[in-house]
mmCIF file of C-alpha atoms in Angstrom:
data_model
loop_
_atom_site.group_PDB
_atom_site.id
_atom_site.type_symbol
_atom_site.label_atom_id
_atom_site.label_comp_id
_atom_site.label_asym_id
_atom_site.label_seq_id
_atom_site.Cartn_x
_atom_site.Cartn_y
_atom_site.Cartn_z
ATOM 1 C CA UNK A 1190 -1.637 -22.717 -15.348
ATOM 2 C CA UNK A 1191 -1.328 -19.955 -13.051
ATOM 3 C CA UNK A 1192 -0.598 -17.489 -15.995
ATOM 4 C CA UNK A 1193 -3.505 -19.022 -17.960
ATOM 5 C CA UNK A 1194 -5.492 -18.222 -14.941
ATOM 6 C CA UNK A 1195 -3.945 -14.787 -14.391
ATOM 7 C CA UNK A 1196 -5.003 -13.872 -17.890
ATOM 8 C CA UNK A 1197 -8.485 -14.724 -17.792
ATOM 9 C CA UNK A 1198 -8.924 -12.529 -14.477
ATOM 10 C CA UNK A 1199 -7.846 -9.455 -16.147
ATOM 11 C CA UNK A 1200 -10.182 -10.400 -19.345
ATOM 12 C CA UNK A 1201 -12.967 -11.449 -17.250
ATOM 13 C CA UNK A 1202 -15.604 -8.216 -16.508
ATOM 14 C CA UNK A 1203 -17.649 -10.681 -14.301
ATOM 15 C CA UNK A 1204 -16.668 -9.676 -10.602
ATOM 16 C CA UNK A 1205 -17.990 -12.928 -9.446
ATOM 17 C CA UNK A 1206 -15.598 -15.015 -11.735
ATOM 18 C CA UNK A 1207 -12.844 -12.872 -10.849
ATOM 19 C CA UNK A 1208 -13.492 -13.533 -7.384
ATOM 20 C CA UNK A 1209 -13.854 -17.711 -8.456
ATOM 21 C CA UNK A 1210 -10.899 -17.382 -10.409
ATOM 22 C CA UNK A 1211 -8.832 -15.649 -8.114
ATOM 23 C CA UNK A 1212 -9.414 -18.771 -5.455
ATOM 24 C CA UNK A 1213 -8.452 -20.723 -7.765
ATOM 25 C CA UNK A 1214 -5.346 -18.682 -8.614
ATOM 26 C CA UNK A 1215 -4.494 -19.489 -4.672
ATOM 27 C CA UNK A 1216 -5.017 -22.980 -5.146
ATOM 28 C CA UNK A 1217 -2.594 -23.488 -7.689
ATOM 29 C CA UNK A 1218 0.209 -21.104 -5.528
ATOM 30 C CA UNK A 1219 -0.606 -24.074 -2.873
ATOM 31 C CA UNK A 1220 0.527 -27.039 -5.389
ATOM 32 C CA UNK A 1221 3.130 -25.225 -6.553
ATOM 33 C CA UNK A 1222 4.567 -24.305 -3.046
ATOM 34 C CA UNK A 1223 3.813 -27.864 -2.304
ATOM 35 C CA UNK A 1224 5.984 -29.132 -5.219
ATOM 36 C CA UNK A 1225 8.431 -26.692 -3.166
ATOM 37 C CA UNK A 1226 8.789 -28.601 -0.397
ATOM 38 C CA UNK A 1227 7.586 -25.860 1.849
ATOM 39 C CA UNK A 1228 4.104 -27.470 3.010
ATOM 40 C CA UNK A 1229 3.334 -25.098 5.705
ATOM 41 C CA UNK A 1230 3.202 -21.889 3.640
ATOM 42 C CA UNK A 1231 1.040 -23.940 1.045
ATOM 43 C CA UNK A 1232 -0.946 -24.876 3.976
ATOM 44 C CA UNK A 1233 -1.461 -21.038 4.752
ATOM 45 C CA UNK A 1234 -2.101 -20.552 1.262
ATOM 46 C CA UNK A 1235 -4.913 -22.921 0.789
ATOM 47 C CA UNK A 1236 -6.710 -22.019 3.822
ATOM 48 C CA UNK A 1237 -6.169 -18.120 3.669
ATOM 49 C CA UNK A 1238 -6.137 -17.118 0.247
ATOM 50 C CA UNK A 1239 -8.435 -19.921 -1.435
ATOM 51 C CA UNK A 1240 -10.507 -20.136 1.471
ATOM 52 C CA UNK A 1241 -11.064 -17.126 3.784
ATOM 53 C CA UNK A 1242 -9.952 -14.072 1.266
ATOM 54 C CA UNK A 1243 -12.602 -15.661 -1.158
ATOM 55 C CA UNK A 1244 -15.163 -15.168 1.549
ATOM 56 C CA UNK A 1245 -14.328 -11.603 2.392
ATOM 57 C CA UNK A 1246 -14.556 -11.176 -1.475
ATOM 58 C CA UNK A 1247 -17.640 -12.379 -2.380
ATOM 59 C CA UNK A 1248 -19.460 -10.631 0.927
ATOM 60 C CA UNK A 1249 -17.336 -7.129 -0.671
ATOM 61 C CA UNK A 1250 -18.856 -7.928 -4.026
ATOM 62 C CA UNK A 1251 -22.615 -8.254 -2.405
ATOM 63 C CA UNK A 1252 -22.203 -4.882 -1.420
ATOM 64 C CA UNK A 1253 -21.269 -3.431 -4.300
ATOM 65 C CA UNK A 1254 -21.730 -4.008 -7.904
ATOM 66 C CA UNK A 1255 -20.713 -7.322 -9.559
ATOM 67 C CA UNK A 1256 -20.255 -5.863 -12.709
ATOM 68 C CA UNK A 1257 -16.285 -4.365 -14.093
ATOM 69 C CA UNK A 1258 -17.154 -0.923 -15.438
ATOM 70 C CA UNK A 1259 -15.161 -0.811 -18.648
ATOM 71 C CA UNK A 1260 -12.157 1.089 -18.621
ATOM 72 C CA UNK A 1261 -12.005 3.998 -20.911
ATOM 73 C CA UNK A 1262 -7.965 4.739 -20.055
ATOM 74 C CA UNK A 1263 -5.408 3.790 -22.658
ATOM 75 C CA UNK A 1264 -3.607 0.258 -21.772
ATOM 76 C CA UNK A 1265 -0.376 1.261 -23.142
ATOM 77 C CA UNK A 1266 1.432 2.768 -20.018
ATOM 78 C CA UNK A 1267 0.533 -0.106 -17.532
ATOM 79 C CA UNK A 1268 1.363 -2.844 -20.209
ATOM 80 C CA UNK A 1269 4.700 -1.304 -20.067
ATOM 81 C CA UNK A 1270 5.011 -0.968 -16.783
ATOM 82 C CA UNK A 1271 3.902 -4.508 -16.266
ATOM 83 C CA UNK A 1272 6.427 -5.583 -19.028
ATOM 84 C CA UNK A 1273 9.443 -3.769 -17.429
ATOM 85 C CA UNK A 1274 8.941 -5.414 -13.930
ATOM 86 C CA UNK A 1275 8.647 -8.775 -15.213
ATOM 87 C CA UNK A 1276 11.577 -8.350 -17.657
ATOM 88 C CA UNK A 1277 13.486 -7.270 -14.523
ATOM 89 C CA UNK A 1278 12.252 -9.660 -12.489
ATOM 90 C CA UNK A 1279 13.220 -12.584 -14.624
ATOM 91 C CA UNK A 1280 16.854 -11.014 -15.289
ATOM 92 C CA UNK A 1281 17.105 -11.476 -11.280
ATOM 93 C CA UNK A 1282 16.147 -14.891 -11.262
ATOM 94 C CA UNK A 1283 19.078 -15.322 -13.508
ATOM 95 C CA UNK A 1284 20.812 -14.805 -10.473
ATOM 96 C CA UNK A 1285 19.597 -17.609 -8.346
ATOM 97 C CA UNK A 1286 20.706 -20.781 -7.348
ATOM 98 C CA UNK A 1287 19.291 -23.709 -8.956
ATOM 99 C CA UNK A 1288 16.219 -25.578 -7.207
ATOM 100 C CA UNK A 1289 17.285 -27.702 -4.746
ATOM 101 C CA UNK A 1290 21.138 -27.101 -4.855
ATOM 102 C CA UNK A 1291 23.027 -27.698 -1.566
ATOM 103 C CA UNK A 1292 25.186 -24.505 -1.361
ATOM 104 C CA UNK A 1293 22.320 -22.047 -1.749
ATOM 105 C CA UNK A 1294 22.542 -19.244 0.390
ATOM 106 C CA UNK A 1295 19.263 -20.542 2.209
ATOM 107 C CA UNK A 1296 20.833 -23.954 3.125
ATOM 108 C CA UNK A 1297 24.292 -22.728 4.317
ATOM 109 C CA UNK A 1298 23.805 -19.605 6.749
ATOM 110 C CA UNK A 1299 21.638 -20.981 10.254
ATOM 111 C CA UNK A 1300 19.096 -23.722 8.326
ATOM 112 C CA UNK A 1301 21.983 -26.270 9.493
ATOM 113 C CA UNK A 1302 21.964 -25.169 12.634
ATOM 114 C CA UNK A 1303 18.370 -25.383 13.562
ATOM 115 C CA UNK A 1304 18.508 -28.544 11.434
ATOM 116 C CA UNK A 1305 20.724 -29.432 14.148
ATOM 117 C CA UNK A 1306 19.703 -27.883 17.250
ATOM 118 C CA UNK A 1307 16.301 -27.786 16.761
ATOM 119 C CA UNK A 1308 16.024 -31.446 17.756
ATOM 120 C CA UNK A 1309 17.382 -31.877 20.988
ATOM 121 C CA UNK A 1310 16.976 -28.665 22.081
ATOM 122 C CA UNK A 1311 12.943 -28.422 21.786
ATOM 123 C CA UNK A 1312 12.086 -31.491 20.711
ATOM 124 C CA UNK A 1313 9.379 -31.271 18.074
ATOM 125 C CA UNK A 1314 10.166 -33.105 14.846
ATOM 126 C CA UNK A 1315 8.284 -29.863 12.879
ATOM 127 C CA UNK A 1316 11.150 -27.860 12.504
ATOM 128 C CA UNK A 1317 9.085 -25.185 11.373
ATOM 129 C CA UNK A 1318 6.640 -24.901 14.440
ATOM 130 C CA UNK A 1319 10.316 -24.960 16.302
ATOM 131 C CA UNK A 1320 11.123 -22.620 14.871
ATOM 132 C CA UNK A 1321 8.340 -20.190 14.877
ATOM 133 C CA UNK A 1322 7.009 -20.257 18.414
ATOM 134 C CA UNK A 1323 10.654 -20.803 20.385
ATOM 135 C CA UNK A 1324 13.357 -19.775 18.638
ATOM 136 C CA UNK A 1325 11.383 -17.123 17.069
ATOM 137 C CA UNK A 1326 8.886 -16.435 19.727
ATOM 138 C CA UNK A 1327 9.025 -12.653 19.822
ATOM 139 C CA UNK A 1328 8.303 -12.216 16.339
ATOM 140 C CA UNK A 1329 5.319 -14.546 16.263
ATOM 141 C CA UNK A 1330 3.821 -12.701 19.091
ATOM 142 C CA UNK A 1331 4.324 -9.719 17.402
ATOM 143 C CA UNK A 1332 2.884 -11.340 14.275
ATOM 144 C CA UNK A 1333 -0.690 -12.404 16.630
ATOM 145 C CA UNK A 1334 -0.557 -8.749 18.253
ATOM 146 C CA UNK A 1335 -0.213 -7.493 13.684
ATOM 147 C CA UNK A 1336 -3.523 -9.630 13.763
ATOM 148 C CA UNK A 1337 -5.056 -8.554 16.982
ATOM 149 C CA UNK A 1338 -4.339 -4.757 15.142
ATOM 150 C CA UNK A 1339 -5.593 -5.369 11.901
ATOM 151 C CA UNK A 1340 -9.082 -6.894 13.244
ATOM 152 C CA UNK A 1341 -9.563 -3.929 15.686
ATOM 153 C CA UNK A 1342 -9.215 -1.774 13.101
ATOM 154 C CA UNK A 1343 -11.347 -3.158 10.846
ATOM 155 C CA UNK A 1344 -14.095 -3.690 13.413
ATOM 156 C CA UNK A 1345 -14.183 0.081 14.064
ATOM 157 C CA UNK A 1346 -13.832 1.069 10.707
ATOM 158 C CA UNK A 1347 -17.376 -1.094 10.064
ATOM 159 C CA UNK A 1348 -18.913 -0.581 13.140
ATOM 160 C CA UNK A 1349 -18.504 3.058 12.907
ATOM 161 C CA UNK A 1350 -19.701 3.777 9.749
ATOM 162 C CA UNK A 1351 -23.177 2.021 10.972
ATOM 163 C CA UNK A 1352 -23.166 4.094 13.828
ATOM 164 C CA UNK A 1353 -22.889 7.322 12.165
ATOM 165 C CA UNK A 1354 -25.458 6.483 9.575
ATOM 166 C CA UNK A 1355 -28.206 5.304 11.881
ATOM 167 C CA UNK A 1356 -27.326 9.138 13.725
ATOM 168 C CA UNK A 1357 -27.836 10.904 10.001
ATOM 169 C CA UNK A 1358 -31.090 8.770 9.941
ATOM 170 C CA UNK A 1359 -32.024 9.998 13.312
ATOM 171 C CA UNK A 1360 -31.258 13.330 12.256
ATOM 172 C CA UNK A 1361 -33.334 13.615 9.028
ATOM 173 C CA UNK A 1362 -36.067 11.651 10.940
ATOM 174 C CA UNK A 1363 -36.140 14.765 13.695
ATOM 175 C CA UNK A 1364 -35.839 17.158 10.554
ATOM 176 C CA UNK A 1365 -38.546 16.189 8.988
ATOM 177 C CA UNK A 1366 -41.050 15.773 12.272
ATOM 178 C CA UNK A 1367 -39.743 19.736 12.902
ATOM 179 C CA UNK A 1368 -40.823 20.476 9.213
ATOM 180 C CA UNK A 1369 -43.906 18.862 9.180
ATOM 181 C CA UNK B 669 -30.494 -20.280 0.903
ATOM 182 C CA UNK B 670 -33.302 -21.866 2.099
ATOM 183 C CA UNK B 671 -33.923 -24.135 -0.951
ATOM 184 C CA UNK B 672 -30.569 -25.849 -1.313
ATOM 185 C CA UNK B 673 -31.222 -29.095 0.105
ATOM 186 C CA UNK B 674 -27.981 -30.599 -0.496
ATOM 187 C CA UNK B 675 -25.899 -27.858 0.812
ATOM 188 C CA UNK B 676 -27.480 -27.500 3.753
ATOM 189 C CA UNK B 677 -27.036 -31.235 4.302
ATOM 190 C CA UNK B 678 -23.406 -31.105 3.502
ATOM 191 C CA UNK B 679 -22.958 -28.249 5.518
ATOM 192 C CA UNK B 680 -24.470 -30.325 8.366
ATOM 193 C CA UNK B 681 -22.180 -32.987 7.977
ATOM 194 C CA UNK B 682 -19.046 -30.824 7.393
ATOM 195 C CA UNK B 683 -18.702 -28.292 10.259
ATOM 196 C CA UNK B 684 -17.925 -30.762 12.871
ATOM 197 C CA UNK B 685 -15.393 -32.425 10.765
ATOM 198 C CA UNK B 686 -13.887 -28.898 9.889
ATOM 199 C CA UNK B 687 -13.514 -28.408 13.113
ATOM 200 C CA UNK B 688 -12.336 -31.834 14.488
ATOM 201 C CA UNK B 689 -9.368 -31.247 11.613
ATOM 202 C CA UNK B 690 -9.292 -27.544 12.503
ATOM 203 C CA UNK B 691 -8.001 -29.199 16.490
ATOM 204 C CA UNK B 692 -5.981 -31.533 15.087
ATOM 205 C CA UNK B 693 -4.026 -28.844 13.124
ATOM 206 C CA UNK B 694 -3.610 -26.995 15.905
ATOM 207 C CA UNK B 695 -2.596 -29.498 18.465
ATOM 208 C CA UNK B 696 -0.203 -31.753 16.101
ATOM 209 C CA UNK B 697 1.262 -28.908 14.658
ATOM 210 C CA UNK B 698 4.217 -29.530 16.028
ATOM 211 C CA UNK B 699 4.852 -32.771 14.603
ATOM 212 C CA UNK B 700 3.173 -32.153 11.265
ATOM 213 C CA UNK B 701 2.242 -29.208 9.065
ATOM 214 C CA UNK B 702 0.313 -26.702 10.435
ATOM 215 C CA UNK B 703 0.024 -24.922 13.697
ATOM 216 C CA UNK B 704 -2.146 -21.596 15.324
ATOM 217 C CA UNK B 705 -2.328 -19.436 12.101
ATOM 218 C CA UNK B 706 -3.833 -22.289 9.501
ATOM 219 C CA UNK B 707 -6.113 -23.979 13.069
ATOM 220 C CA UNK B 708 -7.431 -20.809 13.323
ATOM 221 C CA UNK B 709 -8.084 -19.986 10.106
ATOM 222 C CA UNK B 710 -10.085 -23.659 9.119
ATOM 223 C CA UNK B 711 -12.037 -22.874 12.999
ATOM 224 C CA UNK B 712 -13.033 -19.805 11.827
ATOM 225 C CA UNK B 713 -14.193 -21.398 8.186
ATOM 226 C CA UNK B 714 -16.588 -23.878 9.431
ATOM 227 C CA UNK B 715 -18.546 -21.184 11.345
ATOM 228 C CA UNK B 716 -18.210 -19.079 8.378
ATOM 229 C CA UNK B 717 -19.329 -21.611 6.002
ATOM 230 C CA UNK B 718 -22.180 -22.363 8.398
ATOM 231 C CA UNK B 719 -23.234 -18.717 8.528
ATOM 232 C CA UNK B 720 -23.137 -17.939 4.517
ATOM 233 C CA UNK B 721 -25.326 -21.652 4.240
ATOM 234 C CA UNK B 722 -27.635 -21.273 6.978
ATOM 235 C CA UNK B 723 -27.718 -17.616 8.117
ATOM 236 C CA UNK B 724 -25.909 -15.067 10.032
ATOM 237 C CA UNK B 725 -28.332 -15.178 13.172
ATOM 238 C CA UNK B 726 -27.775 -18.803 13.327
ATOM 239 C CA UNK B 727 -24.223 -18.550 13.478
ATOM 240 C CA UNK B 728 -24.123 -15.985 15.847
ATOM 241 C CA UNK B 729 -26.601 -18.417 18.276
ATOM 242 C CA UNK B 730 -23.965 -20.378 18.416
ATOM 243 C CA UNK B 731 -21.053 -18.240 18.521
ATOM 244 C CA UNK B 732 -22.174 -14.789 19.765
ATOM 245 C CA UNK B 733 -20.201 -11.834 18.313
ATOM 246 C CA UNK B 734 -19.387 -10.755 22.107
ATOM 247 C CA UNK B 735 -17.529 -14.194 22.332
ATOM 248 C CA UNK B 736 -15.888 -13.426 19.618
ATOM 249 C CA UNK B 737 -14.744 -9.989 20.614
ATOM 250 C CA UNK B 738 -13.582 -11.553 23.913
ATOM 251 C CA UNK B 739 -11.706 -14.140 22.045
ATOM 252 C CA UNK B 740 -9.892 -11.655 19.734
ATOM 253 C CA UNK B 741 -8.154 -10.181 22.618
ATOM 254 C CA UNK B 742 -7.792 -13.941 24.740
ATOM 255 C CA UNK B 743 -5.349 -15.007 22.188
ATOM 256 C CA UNK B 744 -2.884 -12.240 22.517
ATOM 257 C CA UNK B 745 -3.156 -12.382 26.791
ATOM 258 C CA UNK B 746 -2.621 -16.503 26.242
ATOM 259 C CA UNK B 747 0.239 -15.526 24.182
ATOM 260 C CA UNK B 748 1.655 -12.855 26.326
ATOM 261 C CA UNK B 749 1.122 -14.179 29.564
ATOM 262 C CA UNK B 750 3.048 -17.308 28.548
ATOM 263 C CA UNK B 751 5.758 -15.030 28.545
ATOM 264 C CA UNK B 752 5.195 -13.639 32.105
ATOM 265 C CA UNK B 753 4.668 -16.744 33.362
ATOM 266 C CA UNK B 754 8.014 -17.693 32.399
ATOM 267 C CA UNK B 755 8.885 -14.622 33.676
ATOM 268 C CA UNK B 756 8.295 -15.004 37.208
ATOM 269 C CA UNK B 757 9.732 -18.345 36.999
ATOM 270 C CA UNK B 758 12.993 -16.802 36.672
ATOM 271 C CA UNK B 759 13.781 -17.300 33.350
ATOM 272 C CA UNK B 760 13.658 -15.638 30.600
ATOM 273 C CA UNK B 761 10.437 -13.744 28.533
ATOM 274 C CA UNK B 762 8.984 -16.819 26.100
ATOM 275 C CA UNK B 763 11.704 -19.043 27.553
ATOM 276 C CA UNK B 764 9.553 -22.190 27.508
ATOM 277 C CA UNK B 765 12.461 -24.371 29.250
ATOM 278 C CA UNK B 766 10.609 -22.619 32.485
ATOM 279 C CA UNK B 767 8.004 -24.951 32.731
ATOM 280 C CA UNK B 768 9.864 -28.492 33.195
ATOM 281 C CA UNK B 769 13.014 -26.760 34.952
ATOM 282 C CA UNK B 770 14.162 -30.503 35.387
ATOM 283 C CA UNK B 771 13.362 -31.460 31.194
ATOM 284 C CA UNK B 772 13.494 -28.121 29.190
ATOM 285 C CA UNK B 773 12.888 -30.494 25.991
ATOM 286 C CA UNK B 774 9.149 -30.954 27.364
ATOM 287 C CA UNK B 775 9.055 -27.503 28.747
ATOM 288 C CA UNK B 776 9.297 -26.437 25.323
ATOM 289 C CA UNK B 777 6.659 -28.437 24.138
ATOM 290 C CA UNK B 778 4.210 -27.388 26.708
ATOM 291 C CA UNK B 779 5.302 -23.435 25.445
ATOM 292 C CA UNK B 780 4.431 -24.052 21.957
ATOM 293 C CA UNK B 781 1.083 -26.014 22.754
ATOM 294 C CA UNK B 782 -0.010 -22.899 25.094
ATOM 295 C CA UNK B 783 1.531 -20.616 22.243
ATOM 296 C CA UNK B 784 0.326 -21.739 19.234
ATOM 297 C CA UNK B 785 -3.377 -22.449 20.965
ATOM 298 C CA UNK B 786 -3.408 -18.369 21.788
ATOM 299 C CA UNK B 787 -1.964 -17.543 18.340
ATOM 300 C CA UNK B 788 -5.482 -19.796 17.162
ATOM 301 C CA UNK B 789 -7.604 -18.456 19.266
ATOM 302 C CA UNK B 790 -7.059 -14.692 17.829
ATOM 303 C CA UNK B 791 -6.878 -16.244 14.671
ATOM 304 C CA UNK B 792 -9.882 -17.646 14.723
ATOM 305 C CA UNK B 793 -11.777 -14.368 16.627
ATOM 306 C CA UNK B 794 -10.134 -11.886 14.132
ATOM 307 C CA UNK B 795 -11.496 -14.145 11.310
ATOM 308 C CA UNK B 796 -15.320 -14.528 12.315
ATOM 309 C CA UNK B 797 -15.210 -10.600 13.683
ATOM 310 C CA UNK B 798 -14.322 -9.808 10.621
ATOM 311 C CA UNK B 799 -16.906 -12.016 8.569
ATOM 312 C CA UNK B 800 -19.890 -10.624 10.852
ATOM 313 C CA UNK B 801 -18.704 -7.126 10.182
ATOM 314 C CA UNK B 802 -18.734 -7.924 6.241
ATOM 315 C CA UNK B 803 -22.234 -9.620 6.979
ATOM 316 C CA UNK B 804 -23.959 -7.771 9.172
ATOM 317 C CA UNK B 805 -23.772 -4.884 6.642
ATOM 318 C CA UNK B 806 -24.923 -7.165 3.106
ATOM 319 C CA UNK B 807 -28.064 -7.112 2.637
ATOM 320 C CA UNK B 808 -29.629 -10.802 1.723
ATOM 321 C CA UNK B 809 -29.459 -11.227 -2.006
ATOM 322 C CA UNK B 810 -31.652 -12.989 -3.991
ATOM 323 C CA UNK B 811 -29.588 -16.629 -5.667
ATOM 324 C CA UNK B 812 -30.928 -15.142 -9.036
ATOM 325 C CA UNK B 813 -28.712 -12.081 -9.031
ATOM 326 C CA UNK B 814 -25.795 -14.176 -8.989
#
């Protein structure tokens, strides 16, 4: 499914399908994380990149065009880029231990120690949230100050181009009235 | 959208639930899925769904862009000052166990509550700031073009 999907975004010239098919790319990442067992990051995934992401897309594409312009370079070089990676990529999952095994590296390091700790130590039967906001405070505040960062930025990015337009505007405006 | 009956009565009927499930996410996060980031996010969707339905001087009626700006940088203080509050308690930064000297087991609870409701709060600010930026500079389409 998700390749299917995959495949008819990079066919599709229609920006606004892309942007469609691209939530519903997300989507499917969310069942298959769910099928993973890890419900919190398919949680994240749902709401982020099938919800707000498509959003932020769709208000991009009203401001430009919603039209692909075809592309007049050769697709030879990125195929084979694109073929390398994945060829490389699946010759590493070679390496990996089966789904669900009990001595994967994952399940042998600290998880049975927090499985353990976790508990009577903090408390909260969500081992992730545990984890995340006490064990792991620092980085989570660090994560809220990445998004703190990120939406500054942006803000003054946006609200500083429209400032310096509306000044151009003013400009010509006072241009013209000394012409005239 | 002025014409689309249905969503506009859908809408209606779906931002308050949004955002009753958008609390409940963040306040039960700790004993189910979920927590500050995904709260935050769903808050921030049901004004953003409420804006692209109705309009974006509606939304910001309700939820003025200075809020918003104010809210962006409440979440981090929340965050931090957790931290220094702990702090001055004489324990150590984020060490929740500061609040309930006597039970650090609810301590810790309290600390991710106050924690994970600053982590929404920026969440949710960065979100909608980011959405009226985006808006603020389309111009309305026409439901044709699309």
């Amino acid at each position: 499914m998700l390749v299917i999907t995959a495949l008819t975004v990079v066919r599709t010239a229609s920006l606004f399908a892309v942007v469609m098919l691209s939530g519903v790319f997300s989507l499917l990442s969310a069942l298959l994380l769910v099928t993973l067992d890890a419900v919190d990051v398919a949680f994240t995934e749902a709401a982020v990149g099938a919800g707000i992401s498509t959003v932020l897309m769709l208000s991009t594409l009203a401001l430009t065009s919603r039209h692909e312009r075809p592309s007049k370079l050769s697709p030879v070089v990125p195929l084979f880029v694109v073929l390398v990676t994945g060829a490389a990529l699946f010759y590493g999952t070679l390496d990996m231990p089966n789904f669900g095994s009990a001595d994967a590296p994952a399940m042998l390091h600290v998880y049975p120690e927090y499985m353990e700790r976790s508990q009577h130590e903090i408390g909260v039967p969500n081992v992730v949230t545990g984890i995340l906001a006490s064990y792991r405070g620092y980085d989570t505040l660090g994560e809220t100050a990445v998004v703190f960062t990120a939406g500054v930025g942006v803000l003054m990015l946006l609200s500083g181009l429209r400032r310096r337009r509306e000044d151009d505007e003013d400009d010509d405006g006072e241009n013209q009235r000394g012409s005239g | 959208m002025h014409h689309h009956l249905i969503l506009r009565v859908v809408t209606k009927l779906l931002v308050g639930t949004i955002i009753l499930y958008a609390l409940y996410v963040q306040f039960h996060g700790d004993y189910s899925p979920g927590g500050g980031f995904q709260a935050g996010v769903i808050m921030a969707v049901a004004f953003i769904l409420y804006g692209v339905v109705f309009s974006l001087a509606s939304v910001q009626q309700v939820f003025p862009p200075w809020l918003v700006h104010k809210l962006v940088a409440l979440g981090v203080l929340i965050y931090a000052g957790t931290g220094v509050v702990s702090l001055f308690l004489g324990y150590n930064y984020l060490d929740y166990g500061a609040f309930t000297p006597h039970h650090p087991e609810h301590g810790q609870h309290y600390g991710i509550l106050v924690v994970e409701l600053g982590v929404g709060v920026t969440v949710t600010g960065v979100m909608v700031a980011i959405y009226y930026a985006f808006a603020g500079r389309t111009p309305v389409i026409s439901d044709e073009e699309w």
